Tab-separated table of C-alpha atoms in Angstrom:
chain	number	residue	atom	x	y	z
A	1214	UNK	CA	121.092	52.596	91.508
A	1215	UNK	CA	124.232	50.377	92.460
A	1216	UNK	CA	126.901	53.694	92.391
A	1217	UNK	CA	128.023	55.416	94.778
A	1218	UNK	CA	127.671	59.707	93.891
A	1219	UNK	CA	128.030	62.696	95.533
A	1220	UNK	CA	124.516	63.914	95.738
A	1221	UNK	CA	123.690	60.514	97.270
A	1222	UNK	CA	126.461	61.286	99.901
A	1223	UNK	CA	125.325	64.541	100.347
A	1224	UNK	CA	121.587	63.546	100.962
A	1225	UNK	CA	122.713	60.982	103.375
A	1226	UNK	CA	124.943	63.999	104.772
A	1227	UNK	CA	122.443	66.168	106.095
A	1228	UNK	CA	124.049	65.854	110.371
A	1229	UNK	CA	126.697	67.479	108.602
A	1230	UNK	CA	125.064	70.586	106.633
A	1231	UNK	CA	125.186	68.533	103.718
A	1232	UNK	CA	129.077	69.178	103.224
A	1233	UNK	CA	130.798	66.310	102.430
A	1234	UNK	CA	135.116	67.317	102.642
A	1235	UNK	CA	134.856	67.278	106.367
A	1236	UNK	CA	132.571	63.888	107.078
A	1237	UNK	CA	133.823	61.840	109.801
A	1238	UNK	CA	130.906	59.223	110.131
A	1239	UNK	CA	128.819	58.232	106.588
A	1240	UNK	CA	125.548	55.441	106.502
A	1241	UNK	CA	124.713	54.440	103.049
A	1242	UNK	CA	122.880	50.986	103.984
A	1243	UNK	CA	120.213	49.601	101.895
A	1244	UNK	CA	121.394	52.001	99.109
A	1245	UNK	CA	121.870	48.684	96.496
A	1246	UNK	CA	125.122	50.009	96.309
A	1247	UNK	CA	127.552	47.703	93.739
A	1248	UNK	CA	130.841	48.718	94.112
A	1249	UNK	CA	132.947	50.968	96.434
A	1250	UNK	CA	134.117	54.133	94.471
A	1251	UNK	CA	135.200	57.763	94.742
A	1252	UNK	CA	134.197	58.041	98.582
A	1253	UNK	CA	137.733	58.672	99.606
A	1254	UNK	CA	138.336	61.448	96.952
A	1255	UNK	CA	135.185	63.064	98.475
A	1256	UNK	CA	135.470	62.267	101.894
A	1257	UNK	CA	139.107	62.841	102.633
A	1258	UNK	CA	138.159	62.757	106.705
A	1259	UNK	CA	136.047	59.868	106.899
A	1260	UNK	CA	136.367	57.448	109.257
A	1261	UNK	CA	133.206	55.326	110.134
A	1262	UNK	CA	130.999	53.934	106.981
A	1263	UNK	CA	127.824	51.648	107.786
A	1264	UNK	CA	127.196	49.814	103.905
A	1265	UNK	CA	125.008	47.311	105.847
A	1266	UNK	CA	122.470	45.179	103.011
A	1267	UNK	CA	123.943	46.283	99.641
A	1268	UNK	CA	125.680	44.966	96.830
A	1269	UNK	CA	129.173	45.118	97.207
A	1270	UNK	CA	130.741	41.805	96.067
A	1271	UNK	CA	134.908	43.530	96.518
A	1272	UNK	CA	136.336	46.376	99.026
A	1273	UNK	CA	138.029	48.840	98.297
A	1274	UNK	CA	138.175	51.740	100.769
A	1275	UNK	CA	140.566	53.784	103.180
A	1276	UNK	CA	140.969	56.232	105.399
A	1277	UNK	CA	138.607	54.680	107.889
A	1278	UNK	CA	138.292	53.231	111.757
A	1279	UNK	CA	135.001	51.652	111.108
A	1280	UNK	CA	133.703	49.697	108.230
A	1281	UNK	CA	130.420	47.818	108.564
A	1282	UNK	CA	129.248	45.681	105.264
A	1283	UNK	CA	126.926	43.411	106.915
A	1284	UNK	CA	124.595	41.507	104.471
A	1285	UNK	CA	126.400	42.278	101.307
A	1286	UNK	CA	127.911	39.281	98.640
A	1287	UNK	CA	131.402	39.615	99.315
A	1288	UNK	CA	132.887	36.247	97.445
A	1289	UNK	CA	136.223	37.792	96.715
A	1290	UNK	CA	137.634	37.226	100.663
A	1291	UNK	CA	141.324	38.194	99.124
A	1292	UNK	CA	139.801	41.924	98.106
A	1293	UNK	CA	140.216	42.904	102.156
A	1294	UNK	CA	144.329	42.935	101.488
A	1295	UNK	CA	143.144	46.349	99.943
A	1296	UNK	CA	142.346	47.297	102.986
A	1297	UNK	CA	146.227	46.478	104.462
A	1298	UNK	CA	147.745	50.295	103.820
A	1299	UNK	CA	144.506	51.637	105.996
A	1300	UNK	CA	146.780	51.410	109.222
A	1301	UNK	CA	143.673	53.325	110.842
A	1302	UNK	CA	141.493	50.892	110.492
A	1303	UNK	CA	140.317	48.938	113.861
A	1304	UNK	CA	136.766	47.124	113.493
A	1305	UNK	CA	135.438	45.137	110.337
A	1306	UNK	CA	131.906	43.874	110.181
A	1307	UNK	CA	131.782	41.272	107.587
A	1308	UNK	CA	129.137	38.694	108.375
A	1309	UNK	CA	126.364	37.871	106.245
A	1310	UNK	CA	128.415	37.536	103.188
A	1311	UNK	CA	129.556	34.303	101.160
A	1312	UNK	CA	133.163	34.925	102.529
A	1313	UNK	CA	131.721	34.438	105.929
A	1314	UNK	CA	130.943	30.756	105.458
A	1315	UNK	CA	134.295	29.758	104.077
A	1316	UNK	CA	136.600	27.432	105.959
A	1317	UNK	CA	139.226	29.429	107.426
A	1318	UNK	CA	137.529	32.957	107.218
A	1319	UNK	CA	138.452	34.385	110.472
A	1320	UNK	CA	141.785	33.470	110.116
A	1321	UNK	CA	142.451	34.685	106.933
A	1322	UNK	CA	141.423	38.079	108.321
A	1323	UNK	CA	142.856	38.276	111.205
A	1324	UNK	CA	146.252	37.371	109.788
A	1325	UNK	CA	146.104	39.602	106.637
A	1326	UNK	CA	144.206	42.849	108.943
A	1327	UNK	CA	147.066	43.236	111.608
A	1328	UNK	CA	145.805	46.574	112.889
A	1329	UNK	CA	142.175	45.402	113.599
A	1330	UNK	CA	141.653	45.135	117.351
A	1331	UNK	CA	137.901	43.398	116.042
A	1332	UNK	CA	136.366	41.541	113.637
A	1333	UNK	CA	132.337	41.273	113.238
A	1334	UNK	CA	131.807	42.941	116.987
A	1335	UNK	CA	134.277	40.133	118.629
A	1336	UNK	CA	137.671	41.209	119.667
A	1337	UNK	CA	140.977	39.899	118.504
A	1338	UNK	CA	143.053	38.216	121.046
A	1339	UNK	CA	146.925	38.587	120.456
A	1340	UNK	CA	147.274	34.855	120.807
A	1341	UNK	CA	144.558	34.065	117.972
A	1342	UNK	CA	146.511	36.825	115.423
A	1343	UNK	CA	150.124	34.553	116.689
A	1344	UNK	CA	148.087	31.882	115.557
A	1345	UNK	CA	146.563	32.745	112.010
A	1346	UNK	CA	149.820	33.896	111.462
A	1347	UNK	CA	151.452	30.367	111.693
A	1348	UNK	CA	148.936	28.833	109.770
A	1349	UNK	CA	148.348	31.803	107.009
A	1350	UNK	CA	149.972	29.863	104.516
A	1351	UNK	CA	147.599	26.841	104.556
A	1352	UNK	CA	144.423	29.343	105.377
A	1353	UNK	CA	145.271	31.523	101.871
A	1354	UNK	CA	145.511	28.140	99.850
A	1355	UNK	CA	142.428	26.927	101.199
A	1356	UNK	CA	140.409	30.855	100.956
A	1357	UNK	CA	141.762	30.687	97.451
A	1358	UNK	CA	140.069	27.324	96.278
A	1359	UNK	CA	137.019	28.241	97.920
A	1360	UNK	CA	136.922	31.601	95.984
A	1361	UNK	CA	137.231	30.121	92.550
A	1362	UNK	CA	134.067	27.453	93.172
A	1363	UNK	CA	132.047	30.856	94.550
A	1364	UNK	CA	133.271	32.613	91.144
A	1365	UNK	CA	132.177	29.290	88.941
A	1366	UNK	CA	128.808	29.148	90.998
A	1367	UNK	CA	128.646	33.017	90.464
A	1368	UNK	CA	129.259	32.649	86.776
A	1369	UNK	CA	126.361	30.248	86.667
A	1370	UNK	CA	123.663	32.507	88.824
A	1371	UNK	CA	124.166	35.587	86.334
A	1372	UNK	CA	123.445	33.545	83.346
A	1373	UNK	CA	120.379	31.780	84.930
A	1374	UNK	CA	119.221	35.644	85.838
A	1375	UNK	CA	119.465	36.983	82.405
A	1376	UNK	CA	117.740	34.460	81.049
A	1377	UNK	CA	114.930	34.932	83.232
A	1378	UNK	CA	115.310	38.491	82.528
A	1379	UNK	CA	115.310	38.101	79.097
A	1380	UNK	CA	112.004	35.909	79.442
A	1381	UNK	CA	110.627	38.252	81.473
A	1382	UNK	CA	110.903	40.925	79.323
A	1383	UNK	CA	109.473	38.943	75.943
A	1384	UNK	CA	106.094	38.123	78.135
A	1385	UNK	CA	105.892	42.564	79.090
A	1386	UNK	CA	106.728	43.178	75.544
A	1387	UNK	CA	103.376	40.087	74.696
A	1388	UNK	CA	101.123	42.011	76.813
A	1389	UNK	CA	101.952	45.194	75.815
A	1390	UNK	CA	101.216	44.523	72.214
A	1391	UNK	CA	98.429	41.795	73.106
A	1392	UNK	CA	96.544	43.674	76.251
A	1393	UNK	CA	94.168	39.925	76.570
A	1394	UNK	CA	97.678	37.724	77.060
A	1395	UNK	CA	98.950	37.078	80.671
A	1396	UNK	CA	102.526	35.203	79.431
A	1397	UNK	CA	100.322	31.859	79.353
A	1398	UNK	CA	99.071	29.778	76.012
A	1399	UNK	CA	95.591	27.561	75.855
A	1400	UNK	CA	94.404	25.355	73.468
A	1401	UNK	CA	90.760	25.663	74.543
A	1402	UNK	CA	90.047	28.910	74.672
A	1403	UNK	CA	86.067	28.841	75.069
A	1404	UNK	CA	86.494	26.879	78.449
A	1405	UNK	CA	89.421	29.840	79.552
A	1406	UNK	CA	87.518	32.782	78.861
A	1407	UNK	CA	85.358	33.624	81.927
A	1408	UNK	CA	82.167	34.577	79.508
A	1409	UNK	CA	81.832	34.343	76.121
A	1410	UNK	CA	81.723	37.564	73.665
A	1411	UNK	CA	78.028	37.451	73.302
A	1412	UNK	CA	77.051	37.250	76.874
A	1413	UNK	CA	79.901	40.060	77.108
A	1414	UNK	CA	78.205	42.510	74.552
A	1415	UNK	CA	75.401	42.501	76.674
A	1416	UNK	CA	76.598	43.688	79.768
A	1417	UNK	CA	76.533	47.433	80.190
A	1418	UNK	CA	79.935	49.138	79.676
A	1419	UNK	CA	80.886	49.978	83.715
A	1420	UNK	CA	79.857	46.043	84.578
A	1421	UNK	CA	82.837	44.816	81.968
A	1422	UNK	CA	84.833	48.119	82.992
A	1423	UNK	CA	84.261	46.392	86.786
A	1424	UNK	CA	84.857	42.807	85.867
A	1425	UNK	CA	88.241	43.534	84.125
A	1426	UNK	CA	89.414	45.343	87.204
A	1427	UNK	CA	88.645	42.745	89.067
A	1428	UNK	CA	90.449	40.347	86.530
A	1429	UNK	CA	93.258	42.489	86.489
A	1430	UNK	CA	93.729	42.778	90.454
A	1431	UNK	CA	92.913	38.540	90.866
A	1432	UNK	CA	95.828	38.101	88.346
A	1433	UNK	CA	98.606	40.318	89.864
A	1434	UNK	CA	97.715	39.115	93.436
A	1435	UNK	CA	98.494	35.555	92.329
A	1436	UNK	CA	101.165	36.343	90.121
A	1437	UNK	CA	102.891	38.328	93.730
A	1438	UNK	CA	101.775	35.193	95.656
A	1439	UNK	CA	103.527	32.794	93.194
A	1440	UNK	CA	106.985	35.156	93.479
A	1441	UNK	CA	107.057	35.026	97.201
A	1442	UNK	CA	106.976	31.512	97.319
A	1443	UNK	CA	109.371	30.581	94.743
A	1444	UNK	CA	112.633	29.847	96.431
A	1445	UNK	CA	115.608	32.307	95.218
A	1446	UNK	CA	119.557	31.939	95.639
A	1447	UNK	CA	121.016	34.811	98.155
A	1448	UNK	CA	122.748	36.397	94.872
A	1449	UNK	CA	122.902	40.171	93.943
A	1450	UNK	CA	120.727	39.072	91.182
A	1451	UNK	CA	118.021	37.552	93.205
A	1452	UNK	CA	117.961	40.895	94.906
A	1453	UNK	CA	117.716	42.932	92.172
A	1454	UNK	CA	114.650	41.043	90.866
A	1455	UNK	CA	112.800	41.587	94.086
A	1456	UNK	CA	113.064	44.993	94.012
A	1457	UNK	CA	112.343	44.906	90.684
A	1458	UNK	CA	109.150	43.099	91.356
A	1459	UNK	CA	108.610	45.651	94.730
A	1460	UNK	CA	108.663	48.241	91.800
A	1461	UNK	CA	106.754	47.148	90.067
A	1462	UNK	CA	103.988	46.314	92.414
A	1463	UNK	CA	104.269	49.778	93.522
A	1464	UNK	CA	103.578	51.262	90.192
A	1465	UNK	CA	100.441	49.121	89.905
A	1466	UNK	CA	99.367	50.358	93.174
A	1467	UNK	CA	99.910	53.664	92.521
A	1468	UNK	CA	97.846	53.180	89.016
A	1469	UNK	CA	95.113	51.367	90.634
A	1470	UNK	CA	94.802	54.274	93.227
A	1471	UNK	CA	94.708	56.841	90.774
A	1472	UNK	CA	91.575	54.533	88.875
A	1473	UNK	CA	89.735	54.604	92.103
A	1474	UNK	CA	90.410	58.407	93.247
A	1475	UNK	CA	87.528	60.667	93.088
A	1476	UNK	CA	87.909	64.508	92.455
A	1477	UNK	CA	86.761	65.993	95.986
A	1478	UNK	CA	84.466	68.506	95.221
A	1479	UNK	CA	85.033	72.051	96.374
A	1480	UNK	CA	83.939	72.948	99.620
A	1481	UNK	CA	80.417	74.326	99.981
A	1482	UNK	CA	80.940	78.031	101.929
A	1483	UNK	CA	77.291	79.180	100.914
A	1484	UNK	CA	74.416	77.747	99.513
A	1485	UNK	CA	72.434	78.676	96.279
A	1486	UNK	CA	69.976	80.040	98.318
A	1487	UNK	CA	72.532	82.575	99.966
A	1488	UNK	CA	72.514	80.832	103.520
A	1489	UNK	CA	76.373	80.913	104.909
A	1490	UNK	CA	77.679	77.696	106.705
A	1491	UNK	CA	79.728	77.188	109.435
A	1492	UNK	CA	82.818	75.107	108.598
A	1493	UNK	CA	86.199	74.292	109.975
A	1494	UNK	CA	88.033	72.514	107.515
A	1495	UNK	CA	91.484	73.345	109.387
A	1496	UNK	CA	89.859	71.849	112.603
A	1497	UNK	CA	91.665	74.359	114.839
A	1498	UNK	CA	89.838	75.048	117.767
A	1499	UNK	CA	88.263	78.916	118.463
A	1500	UNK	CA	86.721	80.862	120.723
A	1501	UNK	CA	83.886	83.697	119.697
A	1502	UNK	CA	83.755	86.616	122.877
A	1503	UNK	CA	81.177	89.215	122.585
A	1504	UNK	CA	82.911	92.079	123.951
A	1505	UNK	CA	79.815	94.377	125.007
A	1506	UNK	CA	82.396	97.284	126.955
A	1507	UNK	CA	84.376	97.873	123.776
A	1508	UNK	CA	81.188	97.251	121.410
A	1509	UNK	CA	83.301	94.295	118.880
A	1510	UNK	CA	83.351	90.390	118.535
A	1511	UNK	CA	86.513	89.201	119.371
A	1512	UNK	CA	87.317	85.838	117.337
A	1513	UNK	CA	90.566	83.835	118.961
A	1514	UNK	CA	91.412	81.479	116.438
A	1515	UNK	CA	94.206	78.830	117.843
A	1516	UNK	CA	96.242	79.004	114.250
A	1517	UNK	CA	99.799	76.725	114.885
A	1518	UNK	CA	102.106	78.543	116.863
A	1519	UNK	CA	104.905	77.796	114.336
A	1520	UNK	CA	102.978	79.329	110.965
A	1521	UNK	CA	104.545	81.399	108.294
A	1522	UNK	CA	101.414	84.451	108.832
A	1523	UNK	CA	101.754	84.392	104.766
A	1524	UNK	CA	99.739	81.263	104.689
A	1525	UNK	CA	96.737	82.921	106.339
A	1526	UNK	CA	94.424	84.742	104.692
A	1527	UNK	CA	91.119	86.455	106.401
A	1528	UNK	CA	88.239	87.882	105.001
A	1529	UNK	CA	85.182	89.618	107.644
A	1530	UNK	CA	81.783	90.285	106.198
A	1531	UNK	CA	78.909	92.153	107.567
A	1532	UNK	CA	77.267	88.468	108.298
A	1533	UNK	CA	80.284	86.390	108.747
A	1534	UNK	CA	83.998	86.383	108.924
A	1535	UNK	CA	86.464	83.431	107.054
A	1536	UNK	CA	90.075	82.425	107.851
A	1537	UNK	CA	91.762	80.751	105.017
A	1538	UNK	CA	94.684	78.540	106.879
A	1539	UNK	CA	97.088	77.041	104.328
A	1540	UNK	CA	94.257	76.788	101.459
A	1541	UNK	CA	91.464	75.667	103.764
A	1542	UNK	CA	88.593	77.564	105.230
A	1543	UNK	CA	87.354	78.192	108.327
A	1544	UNK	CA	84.412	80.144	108.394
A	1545	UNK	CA	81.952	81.372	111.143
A	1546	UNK	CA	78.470	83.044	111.300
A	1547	UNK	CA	78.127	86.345	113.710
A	1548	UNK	CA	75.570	87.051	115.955
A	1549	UNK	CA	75.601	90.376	115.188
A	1550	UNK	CA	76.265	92.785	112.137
A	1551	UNK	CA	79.754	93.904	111.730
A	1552	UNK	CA	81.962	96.995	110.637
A	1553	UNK	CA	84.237	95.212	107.965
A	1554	UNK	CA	86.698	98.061	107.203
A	1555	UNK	CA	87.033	98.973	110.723
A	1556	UNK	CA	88.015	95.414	111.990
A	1557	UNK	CA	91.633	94.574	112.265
A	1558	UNK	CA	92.989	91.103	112.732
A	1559	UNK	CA	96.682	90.300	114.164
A	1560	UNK	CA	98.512	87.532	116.078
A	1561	UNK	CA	99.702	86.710	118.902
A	1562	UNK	CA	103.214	86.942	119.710
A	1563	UNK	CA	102.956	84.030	122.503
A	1564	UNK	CA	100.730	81.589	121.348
A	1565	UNK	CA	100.401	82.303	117.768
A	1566	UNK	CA	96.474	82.503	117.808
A	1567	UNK	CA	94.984	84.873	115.568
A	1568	UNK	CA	92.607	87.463	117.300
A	1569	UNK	CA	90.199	89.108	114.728
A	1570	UNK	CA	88.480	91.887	116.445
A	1571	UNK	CA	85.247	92.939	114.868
A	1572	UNK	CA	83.155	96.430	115.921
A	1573	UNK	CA	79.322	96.027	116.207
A	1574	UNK	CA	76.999	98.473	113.087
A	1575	UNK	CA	75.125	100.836	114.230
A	1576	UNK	CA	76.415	102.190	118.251
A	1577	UNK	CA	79.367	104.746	118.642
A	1578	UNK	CA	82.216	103.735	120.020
A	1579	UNK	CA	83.450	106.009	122.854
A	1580	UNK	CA	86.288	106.071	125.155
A	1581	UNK	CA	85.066	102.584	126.766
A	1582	UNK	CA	81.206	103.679	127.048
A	1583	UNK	CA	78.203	102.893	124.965
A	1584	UNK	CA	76.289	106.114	123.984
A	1585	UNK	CA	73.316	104.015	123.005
A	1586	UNK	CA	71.093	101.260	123.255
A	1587	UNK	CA	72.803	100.876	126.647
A	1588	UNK	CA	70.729	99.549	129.563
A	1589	UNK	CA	69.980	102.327	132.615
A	1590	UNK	CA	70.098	101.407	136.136
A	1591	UNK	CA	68.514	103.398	138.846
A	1592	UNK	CA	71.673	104.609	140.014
A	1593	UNK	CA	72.507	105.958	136.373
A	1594	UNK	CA	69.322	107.767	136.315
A	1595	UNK	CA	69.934	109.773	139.791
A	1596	UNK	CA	73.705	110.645	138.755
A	1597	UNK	CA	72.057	112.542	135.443
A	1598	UNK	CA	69.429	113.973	137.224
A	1599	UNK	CA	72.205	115.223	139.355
A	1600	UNK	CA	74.449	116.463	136.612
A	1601	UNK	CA	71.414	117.711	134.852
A	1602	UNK	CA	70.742	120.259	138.300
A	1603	UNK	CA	74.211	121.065	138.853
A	1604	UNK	CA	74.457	123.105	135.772
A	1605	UNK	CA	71.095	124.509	135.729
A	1606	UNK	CA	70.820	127.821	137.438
A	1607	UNK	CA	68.157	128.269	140.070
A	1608	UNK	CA	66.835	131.529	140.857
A	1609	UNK	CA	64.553	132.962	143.289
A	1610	UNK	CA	61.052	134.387	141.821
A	1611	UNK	CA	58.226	135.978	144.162
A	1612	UNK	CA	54.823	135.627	143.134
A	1613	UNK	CA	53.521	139.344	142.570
A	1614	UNK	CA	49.975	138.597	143.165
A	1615	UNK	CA	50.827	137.373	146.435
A	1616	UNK	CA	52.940	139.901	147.727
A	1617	UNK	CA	51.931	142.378	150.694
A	1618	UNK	CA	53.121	145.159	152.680
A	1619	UNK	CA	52.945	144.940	156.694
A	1620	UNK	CA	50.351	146.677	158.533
A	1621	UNK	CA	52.117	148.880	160.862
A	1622	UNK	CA	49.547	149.762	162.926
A	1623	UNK	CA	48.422	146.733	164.378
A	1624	UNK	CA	52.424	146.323	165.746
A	1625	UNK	CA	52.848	146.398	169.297
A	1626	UNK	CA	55.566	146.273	171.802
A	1627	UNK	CA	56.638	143.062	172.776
A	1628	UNK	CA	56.414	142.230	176.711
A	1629	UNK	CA	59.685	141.309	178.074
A	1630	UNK	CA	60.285	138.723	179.772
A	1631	UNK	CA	62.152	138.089	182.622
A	1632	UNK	CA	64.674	135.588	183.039
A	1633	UNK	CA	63.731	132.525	184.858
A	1634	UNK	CA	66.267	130.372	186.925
A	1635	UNK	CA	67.027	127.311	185.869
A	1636	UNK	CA	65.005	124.465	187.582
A	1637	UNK	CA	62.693	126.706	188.934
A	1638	UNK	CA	59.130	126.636	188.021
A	1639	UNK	CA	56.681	129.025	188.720
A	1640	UNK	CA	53.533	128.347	191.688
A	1641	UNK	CA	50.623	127.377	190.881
A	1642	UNK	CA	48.065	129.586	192.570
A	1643	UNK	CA	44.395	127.064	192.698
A	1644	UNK	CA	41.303	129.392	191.398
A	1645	UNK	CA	37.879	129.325	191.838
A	1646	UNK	CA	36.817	127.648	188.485
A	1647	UNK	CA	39.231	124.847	189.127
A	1648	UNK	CA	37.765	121.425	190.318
A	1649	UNK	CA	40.262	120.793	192.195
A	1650	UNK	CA	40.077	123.243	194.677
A	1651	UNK	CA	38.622	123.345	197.704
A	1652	UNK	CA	38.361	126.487	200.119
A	1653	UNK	CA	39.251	125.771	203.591
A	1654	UNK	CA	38.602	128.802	205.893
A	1655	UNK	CA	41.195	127.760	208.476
A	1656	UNK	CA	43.548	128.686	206.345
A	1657	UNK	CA	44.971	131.966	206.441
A	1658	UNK	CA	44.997	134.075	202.631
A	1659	UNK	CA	47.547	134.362	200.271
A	1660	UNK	CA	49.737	137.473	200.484
């Protein structure tokens, strides 16, 4: 922390590839960067670099268009003249530095930056550089004395800081060799303690193991109450000790997780008494098709489109099948027995999903038919009864017993017959037996 390397380039590189000879633009903000170094031995084509909230107290850079240290403790307002031989060089972002408040600041700038067309987002005029130029000589004198008071002030923040760090360190090294001292002395210790030893020995060993945790946590929240509210100079040290203290309070938290974290216990697949579970750790969402025309259970399981198929792992029993997805297991019970070695699982080349396809025990598998335990309709039943007397044979058999031989001389001619016209019909000649008739005598016979 506070340099400026290559691999920290490179990480902050990554637009690029990660190659840093042919970097144009470069953001290293809230890096706690110290002090501007090497970056234009590396970076030979950069011309934008955003050091926004770090460190810096002097610049020292070229090569560049841009340069942004916002919120940094530049003191040292004469360190820009650095800066002169970068002709390339047209904005400057320097506010929120000490330099920013002195009397004179833009000016000095201004007048000592000729090729900047804008300082801190606000564009030069030509007739405010004429300007700073007349007065430059009274603006440097005055920059100058204000510098030396920031250096004398600076001088005495560093040694107030390492004494506190110094202190700091003697009350870590205390506890660490006294685990019962928090950095503070009593003279009554009986009305400090929060119990006494013998009402302490009495307790059972997870009630003290709780109430020292509980100490513990009461302490530090106080102790990072009582930081926050003590007022702090805006100096690099002041910074440094709060994220110092931000480390610190992140280590704690990180212990004080670990305390509390419980060992999940394994997932339970199948009980002692054999009985298989349904689970779906992954939560991916599925679909289970009986597929009675091929005879199979199809499983669609909606895997991530986008996952290596090395991370999946599946596993079909007669009972139930199980898809391991990146170490967790999703496992479903079939309605129906299963051929393991004759399933086959495979994705899709769309949507990713995996599609397990399972064949059923016990039926033959034909060319898209069921051979058995298939339901018969009536129309089934009269196409094989078809089928079955279209190859059969039939032949014609005579019954011996019943066969005879014509008797030939009972056969007589036949009368013919003659012809009759066609819508004629024959006369009716009335006889005696009918009832009908009636004999009249004037009437002359029949001939």
């Amino acid at each position: 922390m506070g340099r400026i390397t290559e691999d920290l380039i490179r990480r902050n590189a990554e637009h690029n590839d990660c190659v840093i000879f042919s970097l144009e633009e470069l953001s290293l903000h809230q890096q706690e960067i110290e002090k501007l170094e090497h970056i234009d031995k590396w970076c030979r084509d950069l011309k934008i670099l955003y050091l926004q909230n770090n460190l810096i107290g002097k610049i020292g850079c070229e090569g560049l268009t841009k340069l942004d240290l916002t919120v940094n403790f530049i003191g040292e307002l004469s360190s820009i003249k650095t800066l002169q031989c970068n002709i390339q060089l047209k904005e400057l972002f320097l506010m929120g530095n000490p330099c920013a408040d002195f009397e004179g600041y833009r000016q000095f700038v201004v007048a000592t930056l000729q090729q900047l067309k804008w300082l801190d987002g606000k564009e030069i005029e030509r007739s405010e550089r004429i300007q700073a130029l007349q007065n430059y000589p009274v603006v440097e004198q005055q920059i100058r004395q204000q510098e030396k008071a920031y250096c004398l002030r600076r001088a005495k923040d560093k040694e107030e800081a390492q004494r506190k760090l110094e202190e700091e360190q003697e009350n870590e090294d205390k506890k660490r060799s006294n685990p019962g001292f928090d950095g503070r002395w009593y003279t009554d210790i009986d009305a400090t303690l929060p119990f006494s030893l013998e009402s302490k020995d009495h307790l059972p060993a997870s009630e003290i193991g709780k109430e020292e945790c509980n100490k513990t946590e009461l302490d530090e929240s106080e102790e990072d109450l009582a930081f926050w509210n003590k007022p702090s100079l805006f100096t690099p040290e002041s910074r440094l000790e709060t994220l110092r203290h931000m480390e610190k309070q992140r280590k704690n938290q990180e212990k004080f997780s670990e305390n509390k974290k419980k060992v999940k216990p394994p997932r339970t697949l199948i009980t002692e008494d054999g009985r298989v579970l349904n689970v779906n750790e992954p939560k991916l969402d599925f679909s289970l098709k009986d597929d009675e025309k091929h005879n199979q259970i199809i499983l669609d399981l909606a895997v991530y489109r986008y996952m290596d198929t090395s991370l999946i792992d599946v596993d079909v029993q007669t009972t139930y099948v199980r898809v391991t997805v990146k170490g967790k297991p999703f496992q479903l019970v079939l309605p129906a027995e299963v051929k393991p070695d004759s399933s086959s699982a495979r994705r899709s080349q769309t949507t990713g999903h995996l599609v397990v396809c399972m064949p059923k025990v016990g039926e033959v598998i034909t060319s898209g038919r069921k051979a058995a335990k298939s339901v018969k309709t009536t129309s089934d039943i009269i196409k094989e009864q078809t089928n079955k007397r279209s190859k059969q044979i039939e032949k014609l058999e005579v019954d011996p017993s019943k066969h005879s031989f014509p008797d030939v001389a009972n056969i007589v001619q036949e009368k013919k017959h003659t012809p009759r016209r066609v819508g004629s019909e024959p006369k009716r000649i009335p006889s005696d037996d009918d009832p009908d008739f009636e004999d009249n005598p004037d009437v002359p016979p029949l001939i």
